[in-house]
């Protein structure tokens, strides 16, 4: 049965426990509003790993001033119903306050890859993406992470961050 985790501390404790036990952790980061593409990655993770964790977090750092963070769909009950059919072990569902208590003093800044294509139209968007993905990796400590391929620029930027930070 899928379990919801809302606390960073609890998620970190679980991750440390699984690693001590020699279990592999697969991770699928999402912003919720799950669809078949997400489910495909989750199924792959459950096949490849002992434990599968997904995150559902709508990250305010990747929304620009004219983009409506508040209007982004949030449907955690529907999302959890979908993942429960796939044997996902944990849904990490932190609040904005849990992820960013107080002012955010440290950001990851992306280089030239974020200055073209979508990044040119949405300044700061990819900085927000890699900041939260870096935080999520530090919290969940996955052995393998699964990302969709429909946004090639975002995937390339995340892959660069993984190399740069030795995740």
mmCIF file of C-alpha atoms in Angstrom:
data_model
loop_
_atom_site.group_PDB
_atom_site.id
_atom_site.type_symbol
_atom_site.label_atom_id
_atom_site.label_comp_id
_atom_site.label_asym_id
_atom_site.label_seq_id
_atom_site.Cartn_x
_atom_site.Cartn_y
_atom_site.Cartn_z
ATOM 1 C CA UNK A 1 0.000 0.000 0.000
ATOM 2 C CA UNK A 2 1.289 3.422 -0.953
ATOM 3 C CA UNK A 3 2.172 5.660 1.980
ATOM 4 C CA UNK A 4 2.103 9.484 1.905
ATOM 5 C CA UNK A 5 5.088 11.255 3.468
ATOM 6 C CA UNK A 6 4.909 15.021 4.034
ATOM 7 C CA UNK A 7 7.980 15.578 6.205
ATOM 8 C CA UNK A 8 11.490 16.018 4.832
ATOM 9 C CA UNK A 9 12.914 14.514 8.012
ATOM 10 C CA UNK A 10 10.747 11.391 7.740
ATOM 11 C CA UNK A 11 11.613 10.928 4.054
ATOM 12 C CA UNK A 12 15.326 11.268 4.819
ATOM 13 C CA UNK A 13 15.097 8.756 7.668
ATOM 14 C CA UNK A 14 13.348 6.246 5.410
ATOM 15 C CA UNK A 15 15.930 6.730 2.656
ATOM 16 C CA UNK A 16 18.804 6.181 5.097
ATOM 17 C CA UNK A 17 17.088 3.060 6.446
ATOM 18 C CA UNK A 18 16.594 1.610 2.958
ATOM 19 C CA UNK A 19 20.221 2.234 2.042
ATOM 20 C CA UNK A 20 21.408 0.603 5.296
ATOM 21 C CA UNK A 21 19.287 -2.419 4.360
ATOM 22 C CA UNK A 22 20.900 -2.519 0.904
ATOM 23 C CA UNK A 23 17.663 -1.609 -0.891
ATOM 24 C CA UNK A 24 17.674 0.419 -4.082
ATOM 25 C CA UNK A 25 15.462 3.500 -4.351
ATOM 26 C CA UNK A 26 13.880 4.566 -7.619
ATOM 27 C CA UNK A 27 12.503 8.095 -7.774
ATOM 28 C CA UNK A 28 9.993 9.788 -10.067
ATOM 29 C CA UNK A 29 9.735 13.528 -9.361
ATOM 30 C CA UNK A 30 6.448 15.088 -10.488
ATOM 31 C CA UNK A 31 4.302 18.159 -9.968
ATOM 32 C CA UNK A 32 1.208 15.970 -9.774
ATOM 33 C CA UNK A 33 -1.691 15.895 -12.246
ATOM 34 C CA UNK A 34 -0.364 12.452 -13.147
ATOM 35 C CA UNK A 35 -0.840 10.946 -16.594
ATOM 36 C CA UNK A 36 0.144 7.791 -18.480
ATOM 37 C CA UNK A 37 3.712 9.002 -19.034
ATOM 38 C CA UNK A 38 4.226 9.304 -15.276
ATOM 39 C CA UNK A 39 2.687 5.878 -14.729
ATOM 40 C CA UNK A 40 5.047 4.325 -17.284
ATOM 41 C CA UNK A 41 8.063 5.718 -15.409
ATOM 42 C CA UNK A 42 6.639 4.492 -12.093
ATOM 43 C CA UNK A 43 6.105 0.994 -13.473
ATOM 44 C CA UNK A 44 9.693 0.967 -14.727
ATOM 45 C CA UNK A 45 10.928 2.066 -11.312
ATOM 46 C CA UNK A 46 8.988 -0.682 -9.528
ATOM 47 C CA UNK A 47 10.557 -3.238 -11.883
ATOM 48 C CA UNK A 48 14.089 -1.850 -11.482
ATOM 49 C CA UNK A 49 14.202 -1.039 -7.756
ATOM 50 C CA UNK A 50 13.317 -2.396 -4.339
ATOM 51 C CA UNK A 51 11.581 0.833 -3.310
ATOM 52 C CA UNK A 52 9.817 3.396 -5.492
ATOM 53 C CA UNK A 53 9.222 6.950 -4.321
ATOM 54 C CA UNK A 54 7.435 9.624 -6.292
ATOM 55 C CA UNK A 55 7.228 13.247 -5.320
ATOM 56 C CA UNK A 56 4.231 15.459 -5.891
ATOM 57 C CA UNK A 57 5.358 19.040 -5.411
ATOM 58 C CA UNK A 58 4.283 22.147 -7.286
ATOM 59 C CA UNK A 59 7.467 24.183 -7.123
ATOM 60 C CA UNK A 60 6.936 27.947 -6.898
ATOM 61 C CA UNK A 61 10.548 28.620 -7.934
ATOM 62 C CA UNK A 62 9.916 27.513 -11.501
ATOM 63 C CA UNK A 63 6.971 29.852 -12.061
ATOM 64 C CA UNK A 64 7.670 33.331 -13.404
ATOM 65 C CA UNK A 65 5.870 36.538 -12.412
ATOM 66 C CA UNK A 66 3.260 36.207 -15.188
ATOM 67 C CA UNK A 67 2.723 32.472 -14.687
ATOM 68 C CA UNK A 68 -0.072 31.339 -12.408
ATOM 69 C CA UNK A 69 1.393 29.137 -9.678
ATOM 70 C CA UNK A 70 -1.938 29.165 -7.808
ATOM 71 C CA UNK A 71 -3.850 27.841 -10.837
ATOM 72 C CA UNK A 72 -1.608 24.790 -11.342
ATOM 73 C CA UNK A 73 -3.763 21.675 -10.764
ATOM 74 C CA UNK A 74 -3.438 19.992 -7.398
ATOM 75 C CA UNK A 75 -5.270 16.682 -7.124
ATOM 76 C CA UNK A 76 -3.393 14.582 -4.604
ATOM 77 C CA UNK A 77 -6.263 12.166 -3.919
ATOM 78 C CA UNK A 78 -6.647 11.352 -7.619
ATOM 79 C CA UNK A 79 -2.873 11.067 -8.008
ATOM 80 C CA UNK A 80 -2.602 8.695 -5.047
ATOM 81 C CA UNK A 81 -5.421 6.548 -6.429
ATOM 82 C CA UNK A 82 -3.464 6.200 -9.673
ATOM 83 C CA UNK A 83 -0.159 5.285 -8.017
ATOM 84 C CA UNK A 84 -1.759 2.774 -5.665
ATOM 85 C CA UNK A 85 -2.508 0.582 -8.705
ATOM 86 C CA UNK A 86 1.209 0.401 -9.542
ATOM 87 C CA UNK A 87 2.711 -0.584 -6.178
ATOM 88 C CA UNK A 88 4.508 2.713 -5.642
ATOM 89 C CA UNK A 89 5.772 2.558 -2.073
ATOM 90 C CA UNK A 90 5.827 6.238 -1.112
ATOM 91 C CA UNK A 91 4.396 9.535 -2.290
ATOM 92 C CA UNK A 92 6.542 12.368 -0.974
ATOM 93 C CA UNK A 93 4.097 15.275 -0.763
ATOM 94 C CA UNK A 94 5.725 18.182 1.070
ATOM 95 C CA UNK A 95 4.172 21.607 1.432
ATOM 96 C CA UNK A 96 5.859 24.709 0.062
ATOM 97 C CA UNK A 97 6.566 25.705 3.672
ATOM 98 C CA UNK A 98 8.233 22.338 4.313
ATOM 99 C CA UNK A 99 10.459 22.645 1.244
ATOM 100 C CA UNK A 100 11.199 26.361 1.570
ATOM 101 C CA UNK A 101 10.854 27.514 5.185
ATOM 102 C CA UNK A 102 11.441 31.253 5.216
ATOM 103 C CA UNK A 103 13.451 33.051 2.585
ATOM 104 C CA UNK A 104 15.368 30.897 0.125
ATOM 105 C CA UNK A 105 19.004 31.910 0.396
ATOM 106 C CA UNK A 106 20.562 29.398 -1.985
ATOM 107 C CA UNK A 107 19.603 28.725 -5.587
ATOM 108 C CA UNK A 108 21.162 26.583 -8.271
ATOM 109 C CA UNK A 109 21.842 28.652 -11.394
ATOM 110 C CA UNK A 110 21.929 26.964 -14.777
ATOM 111 C CA UNK A 111 24.434 28.084 -17.400
ATOM 112 C CA UNK A 112 24.021 28.522 -21.125
ATOM 113 C CA UNK A 113 21.647 25.576 -21.607
ATOM 114 C CA UNK A 114 18.952 27.622 -19.852
ATOM 115 C CA UNK A 115 19.404 30.727 -22.003
ATOM 116 C CA UNK A 116 17.932 29.336 -25.232
ATOM 117 C CA UNK A 117 14.606 27.896 -26.404
ATOM 118 C CA UNK A 118 12.101 27.802 -23.524
ATOM 119 C CA UNK A 119 14.691 29.219 -21.141
ATOM 120 C CA UNK A 120 14.946 32.404 -23.206
ATOM 121 C CA UNK A 121 11.180 32.894 -22.847
ATOM 122 C CA UNK A 122 11.036 31.943 -19.161
ATOM 123 C CA UNK A 123 14.045 33.448 -17.368
ATOM 124 C CA UNK A 124 14.750 31.671 -14.093
ATOM 125 C CA UNK A 125 12.464 28.725 -14.856
ATOM 126 C CA UNK A 126 15.226 26.140 -15.184
ATOM 127 C CA UNK A 127 17.071 27.560 -12.166
ATOM 128 C CA UNK A 128 13.909 26.769 -10.190
ATOM 129 C CA UNK A 129 13.682 23.295 -11.710
ATOM 130 C CA UNK A 130 17.249 22.291 -10.857
ATOM 131 C CA UNK A 131 17.077 23.889 -7.410
ATOM 132 C CA UNK A 132 14.094 21.729 -6.464
ATOM 133 C CA UNK A 133 15.411 18.587 -8.179
ATOM 134 C CA UNK A 134 18.708 18.996 -6.315
ATOM 135 C CA UNK A 135 16.796 19.377 -3.028
ATOM 136 C CA UNK A 136 14.632 16.343 -3.820
ATOM 137 C CA UNK A 137 17.698 14.243 -4.643
ATOM 138 C CA UNK A 138 19.262 15.242 -1.322
ATOM 139 C CA UNK A 139 16.066 14.288 0.523
ATOM 140 C CA UNK A 140 15.116 11.037 -1.259
ATOM 141 C CA UNK A 141 18.691 9.863 -2.043
ATOM 142 C CA UNK A 142 17.620 7.827 -5.081
ATOM 143 C CA UNK A 143 19.817 5.284 -6.784
ATOM 144 C CA UNK A 144 17.929 5.908 -10.020
ATOM 145 C CA UNK A 145 15.673 8.798 -11.049
ATOM 146 C CA UNK A 146 13.184 8.725 -13.905
ATOM 147 C CA UNK A 147 12.350 11.759 -16.040
ATOM 148 C CA UNK A 148 10.095 12.142 -19.040
ATOM 149 C CA UNK A 149 11.670 12.834 -22.397
ATOM 150 C CA UNK A 150 9.005 15.163 -23.830
ATOM 151 C CA UNK A 151 10.869 18.252 -22.579
ATOM 152 C CA UNK A 152 14.301 17.634 -24.074
ATOM 153 C CA UNK A 153 15.765 20.912 -22.811
ATOM 154 C CA UNK A 154 14.723 20.245 -19.232
ATOM 155 C CA UNK A 155 16.051 16.688 -19.415
ATOM 156 C CA UNK A 156 19.416 17.919 -20.744
ATOM 157 C CA UNK A 157 19.627 20.507 -17.956
ATOM 158 C CA UNK A 158 18.805 17.960 -15.241
ATOM 159 C CA UNK A 159 21.351 15.514 -16.698
ATOM 160 C CA UNK A 160 23.960 18.302 -16.617
ATOM 161 C CA UNK A 161 23.116 19.038 -12.963
ATOM 162 C CA UNK A 162 23.470 15.338 -12.108
ATOM 163 C CA UNK A 163 26.952 15.308 -13.666
ATOM 164 C CA UNK A 164 27.973 18.628 -12.098
ATOM 165 C CA UNK A 165 26.833 17.677 -8.584
ATOM 166 C CA UNK A 166 27.792 13.978 -8.773
ATOM 167 C CA UNK A 167 24.303 12.730 -7.979
#
